[in-house]
CSV table of N, CA and C in Angstrom, one decimal:
chain,number,residue,atom,x,y,z
A,538,MET,N,106.5,61.6,104.8
A,538,MET,CA,105.6,62.7,104.5
A,538,MET,C,105.2,63.4,105.8
A,539,SER,N,105.2,62.7,106.9
A,539,SER,CA,104.6,63.3,108.1
A,539,SER,C,105.5,64.5,108.6
A,540,GLY,N,106.8,64.5,108.3
A,540,GLY,CA,107.6,65.6,108.7
A,540,GLY,C,107.7,66.8,107.8
A,541,GLU,N,107.1,66.7,106.6
A,541,GLU,CA,107.1,67.7,105.6
A,541,GLU,C,105.9,68.7,105.8
A,542,LYS,N,106.2,70.0,105.5
A,542,LYS,CA,105.1,71.0,105.7
A,542,LYS,C,104.3,71.1,104.3
A,543,SER,N,103.0,71.3,104.4
A,543,SER,CA,102.2,71.5,103.2
A,543,SER,C,102.6,72.8,102.5
A,544,THR,N,102.2,72.9,101.3
A,544,THR,CA,102.5,74.2,100.5
A,544,THR,C,101.8,75.4,101.2
A,545,SER,N,100.6,75.2,101.7
A,545,SER,CA,99.9,76.2,102.4
A,545,SER,C,100.7,76.7,103.7
A,546,GLU,N,101.3,75.8,104.4
A,546,GLU,CA,102.0,76.1,105.6
A,546,GLU,C,103.3,76.9,105.3
A,547,THR,N,103.9,76.6,104.2
A,547,THR,CA,105.2,77.3,103.8
A,547,THR,C,104.9,78.7,103.1
A,548,MET,N,103.8,78.8,102.4
A,548,MET,CA,103.5,80.0,101.7
A,548,MET,C,102.9,81.1,102.6
A,549,PHE,N,102.0,80.7,103.5
A,549,PHE,CA,101.3,81.6,104.3
A,549,PHE,C,101.9,81.7,105.7
A,550,MET,N,102.5,82.9,106.0
A,550,MET,CA,103.1,83.1,107.3
A,550,MET,C,102.1,83.6,108.3
A,551,ASN,N,102.3,83.3,109.6
A,551,ASN,CA,101.5,83.8,110.7
A,551,ASN,C,101.7,85.3,110.8
A,552,LEU,N,100.6,86.1,111.0
A,552,LEU,CA,100.7,87.5,111.1
A,552,LEU,C,101.1,87.8,112.5
A,553,ASN,N,102.1,88.6,112.7
A,553,ASN,CA,102.6,89.0,114.0
A,553,ASN,C,102.9,90.5,114.1
A,554,ALA,N,102.3,91.2,114.9
A,554,ALA,CA,102.4,92.6,115.0
A,554,ALA,C,103.8,93.1,115.5
A,555,ASP,N,104.5,92.2,116.2
A,555,ASP,CA,105.9,92.5,116.7
A,555,ASP,C,107.0,92.4,115.7
A,556,GLU,N,106.7,91.7,114.5
A,556,GLU,CA,107.7,91.5,113.5
A,556,GLU,C,107.4,92.3,112.2
A,557,ALA,N,108.4,92.7,111.6
A,557,ALA,CA,108.2,93.4,110.3
A,557,ALA,C,107.8,92.3,109.3
A,558,ALA,N,107.0,92.7,108.3
A,558,ALA,CA,106.5,91.8,107.3
A,558,ALA,C,107.6,91.6,106.3
A,559,SER,N,108.4,90.5,106.4
A,559,SER,CA,109.5,90.3,105.5
A,559,SER,C,109.2,89.6,104.2
A,560,GLU,N,108.0,89.0,104.2
A,560,GLU,CA,107.6,88.2,103.0
A,560,GLU,C,106.7,89.0,102.0
A,561,ILE,N,106.8,90.3,102.0
A,561,ILE,CA,106.0,91.1,101.0
A,561,ILE,C,106.7,91.0,99.7
A,562,THR,N,105.9,90.7,98.7
A,562,THR,CA,106.3,90.7,97.3
A,562,THR,C,105.9,91.9,96.6
A,563,GLU,N,106.8,92.6,95.9
A,563,GLU,CA,106.4,93.8,95.1
A,563,GLU,C,106.6,93.5,93.6
A,564,ILE,N,105.5,93.9,92.9
A,564,ILE,CA,105.6,93.7,91.4
A,564,ILE,C,105.1,95.0,90.8
A,565,GLU,N,105.6,95.2,89.6
A,565,GLU,CA,105.2,96.4,88.8
A,565,GLU,C,103.9,96.0,88.1
A,566,SER,N,102.9,96.9,88.1
A,566,SER,CA,101.6,96.5,87.4
A,566,SER,C,101.0,97.8,86.9
A,567,LEU,N,100.1,97.6,85.9
A,567,LEU,CA,99.5,98.7,85.2
A,567,LEU,C,98.4,99.4,86.0
A,568,CYS,N,98.5,100.8,86.1
A,568,CYS,CA,97.5,101.6,86.7
A,568,CYS,C,96.2,101.7,85.8
A,569,VAL,N,95.1,101.4,86.3
A,569,VAL,CA,93.8,101.5,85.5
A,569,VAL,C,93.4,102.9,85.3
A,570,LYS,N,93.9,103.8,86.1
A,570,LYS,CA,93.5,105.2,86.0
A,570,LYS,C,94.3,106.0,84.9
A,571,CYS,N,95.6,105.9,85.1
A,571,CYS,CA,96.5,106.7,84.1
A,571,CYS,C,97.2,105.8,83.1
A,572,GLU,N,97.1,104.5,83.2
A,572,GLU,CA,97.7,103.5,82.3
A,572,GLU,C,99.3,103.6,82.4
A,573,LYS,N,99.8,104.1,83.5
A,573,LYS,CA,101.3,104.0,83.7
A,573,LYS,C,101.5,102.9,84.7
A,574,ASN,N,102.8,102.6,84.9
A,574,ASN,CA,103.1,101.5,85.9
A,574,ASN,C,103.1,102.0,87.3
A,575,GLY,N,102.5,101.2,88.2
A,575,GLY,CA,102.5,101.4,89.6
A,575,GLY,C,103.1,100.2,90.3
A,576,ILE,N,103.0,100.1,91.6
A,576,ILE,CA,103.6,99.0,92.4
A,576,ILE,C,102.4,98.3,93.1
A,577,THR,N,102.4,97.0,93.0
A,577,THR,CA,101.5,96.1,93.8
A,577,THR,C,102.3,95.4,94.8
A,578,ARG,N,101.9,95.4,96.0
A,578,ARG,CA,102.5,94.7,97.1
A,578,ARG,C,101.6,93.5,97.5
A,579,ILE,N,102.1,92.3,97.7
A,579,ILE,CA,101.3,91.2,98.0
A,579,ILE,C,101.9,90.5,99.2
A,580,LEU,N,101.0,90.2,100.2
A,580,LEU,CA,101.4,89.5,101.4
A,580,LEU,C,100.5,88.3,101.6
A,581,LEU,N,101.1,87.1,101.7
A,581,LEU,CA,100.3,85.9,102.0
A,581,LEU,C,100.5,85.7,103.5
A,582,THR,N,99.4,85.6,104.2
A,582,THR,CA,99.5,85.5,105.7
A,582,THR,C,98.3,84.7,106.2
A,583,LYS,N,98.4,84.4,107.5
A,583,LYS,CA,97.3,83.7,108.3
A,583,LYS,C,96.9,84.6,109.3
A,584,ILE,N,95.6,84.8,109.5
A,584,ILE,CA,95.0,85.6,110.5
A,584,ILE,C,94.1,84.6,111.4
A,585,PRO,N,94.3,84.7,112.7
A,585,PRO,CA,93.5,83.8,113.6
A,585,PRO,C,92.0,83.9,113.3
A,586,PHE,N,91.3,82.8,113.2
A,586,PHE,CA,89.9,82.6,113.0
A,586,PHE,C,89.5,83.0,111.6
A,587,TYR,N,90.4,83.3,110.7
A,587,TYR,CA,90.1,83.6,109.3
A,587,TYR,C,90.9,82.8,108.3
A,588,LYS,N,91.8,82.0,108.8
A,588,LYS,CA,92.6,81.2,107.9
A,588,LYS,C,93.6,82.0,107.0
A,589,GLU,N,94.0,81.4,105.9
A,589,GLU,CA,94.9,82.0,105.0
A,589,GLU,C,94.3,83.1,104.2
A,590,ILE,N,95.0,84.3,104.0
A,590,ILE,CA,94.4,85.3,103.2
A,590,ILE,C,95.6,85.9,102.4
A,591,ILE,N,95.2,86.6,101.3
A,591,ILE,CA,96.1,87.3,100.4
A,591,ILE,C,95.7,88.8,100.6
A,592,LEU,N,96.7,89.6,101.0
A,592,LEU,CA,96.5,91.0,101.1
A,592,LEU,C,97.3,91.7,100.0
A,593,THR,N,96.6,92.5,99.2
A,593,THR,CA,97.2,93.2,98.1
A,593,THR,C,97.0,94.7,98.3
A,594,SER,N,98.0,95.5,97.9
A,594,SER,CA,98.0,96.9,98.0
A,594,SER,C,98.6,97.5,96.7
A,595,PHE,N,97.9,98.3,96.0
A,595,PHE,CA,98.4,99.0,94.8
A,595,PHE,C,98.6,100.5,95.0
A,596,GLU,N,99.7,101.0,94.5
A,596,GLU,CA,99.9,102.5,94.5
A,596,GLU,C,100.5,102.9,93.2
A,597,CYS,N,100.0,104.0,92.7
A,597,CYS,CA,100.6,104.6,91.5
A,597,CYS,C,101.2,105.9,91.9
A,598,LEU,N,102.5,106.0,91.7
A,598,LEU,CA,103.3,107.2,92.0
A,598,LEU,C,103.0,108.3,91.0
A,599,HIS,N,102.4,108.0,89.9
A,599,HIS,CA,102.2,109.0,88.8
A,599,HIS,C,100.9,109.8,89.1
A,600,CYS,N,99.8,109.1,89.4
A,600,CYS,CA,98.5,109.8,89.6
A,600,CYS,C,98.0,109.7,91.0
A,601,GLY,N,98.6,108.9,91.8
A,601,GLY,CA,98.1,108.8,93.2
A,601,GLY,C,97.0,107.8,93.5
A,602,GLU,N,96.7,107.0,92.5
A,602,GLU,CA,95.6,106.0,92.6
A,602,GLU,C,96.1,104.9,93.6
A,603,THR,N,95.2,104.5,94.5
A,603,THR,CA,95.5,103.4,95.4
A,603,THR,C,94.4,102.4,95.4
A,604,ASN,N,94.7,101.2,95.8
A,604,ASN,CA,93.7,100.1,95.9
A,604,ASN,C,94.2,99.1,96.8
A,605,ASN,N,93.3,98.7,97.8
A,605,ASN,CA,93.7,97.6,98.8
A,605,ASN,C,92.6,96.5,98.7
A,606,GLN,N,93.1,95.3,98.7
A,606,GLN,CA,92.1,94.1,98.7
A,606,GLN,C,92.5,93.1,99.7
A,607,THR,N,91.6,92.4,100.2
A,607,THR,CA,91.8,91.2,101.0
A,607,THR,C,91.0,90.0,100.3
A,608,GLN,N,91.7,88.9,100.0
A,608,GLN,CA,91.1,87.8,99.4
A,608,GLN,C,91.4,86.5,100.2
A,609,PHE,N,90.5,85.6,100.1
A,609,PHE,CA,90.7,84.3,100.8
A,609,PHE,C,91.7,83.5,100.0
A,610,GLY,N,92.6,82.9,100.7
A,610,GLY,CA,93.7,82.2,100.0
A,610,GLY,C,93.8,80.7,100.3
A,611,GLY,N,92.8,80.2,101.1
A,611,GLY,CA,92.9,78.8,101.4
A,611,GLY,C,91.8,77.9,100.8
A,612,LYS,N,91.6,76.8,101.4
A,612,LYS,CA,90.5,75.9,100.9
A,612,LYS,C,89.2,76.3,101.5
A,613,PHE,N,88.1,76.2,100.8
A,613,PHE,CA,86.8,76.5,101.3
A,613,PHE,C,86.3,75.3,102.1
A,614,GLN,N,85.7,75.5,103.2
A,614,GLN,CA,85.2,74.4,104.1
A,614,GLN,C,83.9,73.9,103.4
A,615,GLU,N,83.7,72.6,103.7
A,615,GLU,CA,82.5,71.9,103.1
A,615,GLU,C,81.2,72.5,103.7
A,616,GLN,N,81.3,72.9,104.9
A,616,GLN,CA,80.1,73.5,105.6
A,616,GLN,C,80.5,74.9,106.1
A,617,GLY,N,79.6,75.8,106.1
A,617,GLY,CA,79.8,77.1,106.5
A,617,GLY,C,79.8,77.3,108.0
A,618,LEU,N,79.8,78.6,108.4
A,618,LEU,CA,79.8,78.9,109.8
A,618,LEU,C,78.8,80.0,110.0
A,619,GLN,N,77.9,79.9,110.9
A,619,GLN,CA,76.9,81.0,111.2
A,619,GLN,C,77.2,81.6,112.5
A,620,VAL,N,77.3,82.9,112.5
A,620,VAL,CA,77.6,83.7,113.7
A,620,VAL,C,76.4,84.7,113.9
A,621,LYS,N,75.9,84.7,115.1
A,621,LYS,CA,74.8,85.7,115.4
A,621,LYS,C,75.2,86.7,116.4
A,622,LEU,N,74.9,87.9,116.2
A,622,LEU,CA,75.2,89.0,117.2
A,622,LEU,C,73.9,89.6,117.7
A,623,LYS,N,73.7,89.7,118.9
A,623,LYS,CA,72.5,90.3,119.5
A,623,LYS,C,72.9,91.7,119.9
A,624,VAL,N,72.3,92.7,119.2
A,624,VAL,CA,72.6,94.1,119.4
A,624,VAL,C,71.7,94.7,120.5
A,625,GLU,N,72.2,95.1,121.6
A,625,GLU,CA,71.4,95.7,122.7
A,625,GLU,C,71.7,97.2,122.9
A,626,THR,N,72.9,97.6,122.6
A,626,THR,CA,73.3,99.0,122.7
A,626,THR,C,74.0,99.5,121.5
A,627,LYS,N,74.1,100.8,121.3
A,627,LYS,CA,74.8,101.4,120.2
A,627,LYS,C,76.3,100.9,120.1
A,628,LYS,N,76.9,100.7,121.3
A,628,LYS,CA,78.3,100.3,121.4
A,628,LYS,C,78.5,98.9,120.8
A,629,ASP,N,77.4,98.0,120.8
A,629,ASP,CA,77.5,96.7,120.1
A,629,ASP,C,77.8,96.8,118.6
A,630,LEU,N,77.4,97.9,118.0
A,630,LEU,CA,77.7,98.1,116.6
A,630,LEU,C,79.1,98.6,116.3
A,631,ASN,N,79.8,99.0,117.3
A,631,ASN,CA,81.2,99.5,117.1
A,631,ASN,C,82.2,98.4,116.9
A,632,ARG,N,82.2,97.8,115.7
A,632,ARG,CA,83.1,96.7,115.4
A,632,ARG,C,83.3,96.6,113.9
A,633,GLN,N,84.3,95.9,113.5
A,633,GLN,CA,84.6,95.6,112.1
A,633,GLN,C,84.4,94.1,111.9
A,634,VAL,N,83.8,93.8,110.7
A,634,VAL,CA,83.6,92.4,110.4
A,634,VAL,C,84.3,92.1,109.1
A,635,VAL,N,85.1,91.0,109.0
A,635,VAL,CA,85.8,90.6,107.8
A,635,VAL,C,85.1,89.3,107.3
A,636,ILE,N,84.6,89.3,106.1
A,636,ILE,CA,84.0,88.1,105.5
A,636,ILE,C,84.6,87.9,104.2
A,637,SER,N,84.5,86.6,103.7
A,637,SER,CA,85.1,86.3,102.4
A,637,SER,C,84.1,86.8,101.3
A,638,GLU,N,84.6,86.8,100.1
A,638,GLU,CA,83.8,87.3,98.9
A,638,GLU,C,82.5,86.4,98.7
A,639,ILE,N,82.4,85.2,99.3
A,639,ILE,CA,81.2,84.4,99.2
A,639,ILE,C,80.4,84.5,100.4
A,640,GLY,N,80.8,85.2,101.5
A,640,GLY,CA,80.1,85.3,102.7
A,640,GLY,C,78.9,86.3,102.6
A,641,ARG,N,78.0,86.2,103.6
A,641,ARG,CA,76.9,87.1,103.6
A,641,ARG,C,76.7,87.6,105.0
A,642,ALA,N,76.2,88.9,105.0
A,642,ALA,CA,75.9,89.5,106.3
A,642,ALA,C,74.4,90.0,106.2
A,643,HIS,N,73.6,89.7,107.2
A,643,HIS,CA,72.2,90.2,107.2
A,643,HIS,C,72.0,91.1,108.4
A,644,VAL,N,71.3,92.2,108.3
A,644,VAL,CA,71.0,93.0,109.4
A,644,VAL,C,69.4,93.0,109.6
């Protein structure tokens, strides 16, 4: 067993900007706006400091509806993580924060 990879390791590939995403899955799915079929693209990947995630992107070629989602795809930790940011200048607020659907952000 020590030489085998876990299911998580084989399903979720490391995100690499230098390589094309070859593990994207495309499925036909119903558009909630026009009720015709659109395309959903799914990518299972690992992002450093965020663990495994599921990226989904929907596009309807009939009405132009789009939808993008990021979902946590791994195991939840038993204990959480607290990160504090001390804002001293306006530039300190110039950042993007990614949190899971159960995460909280306080200002």
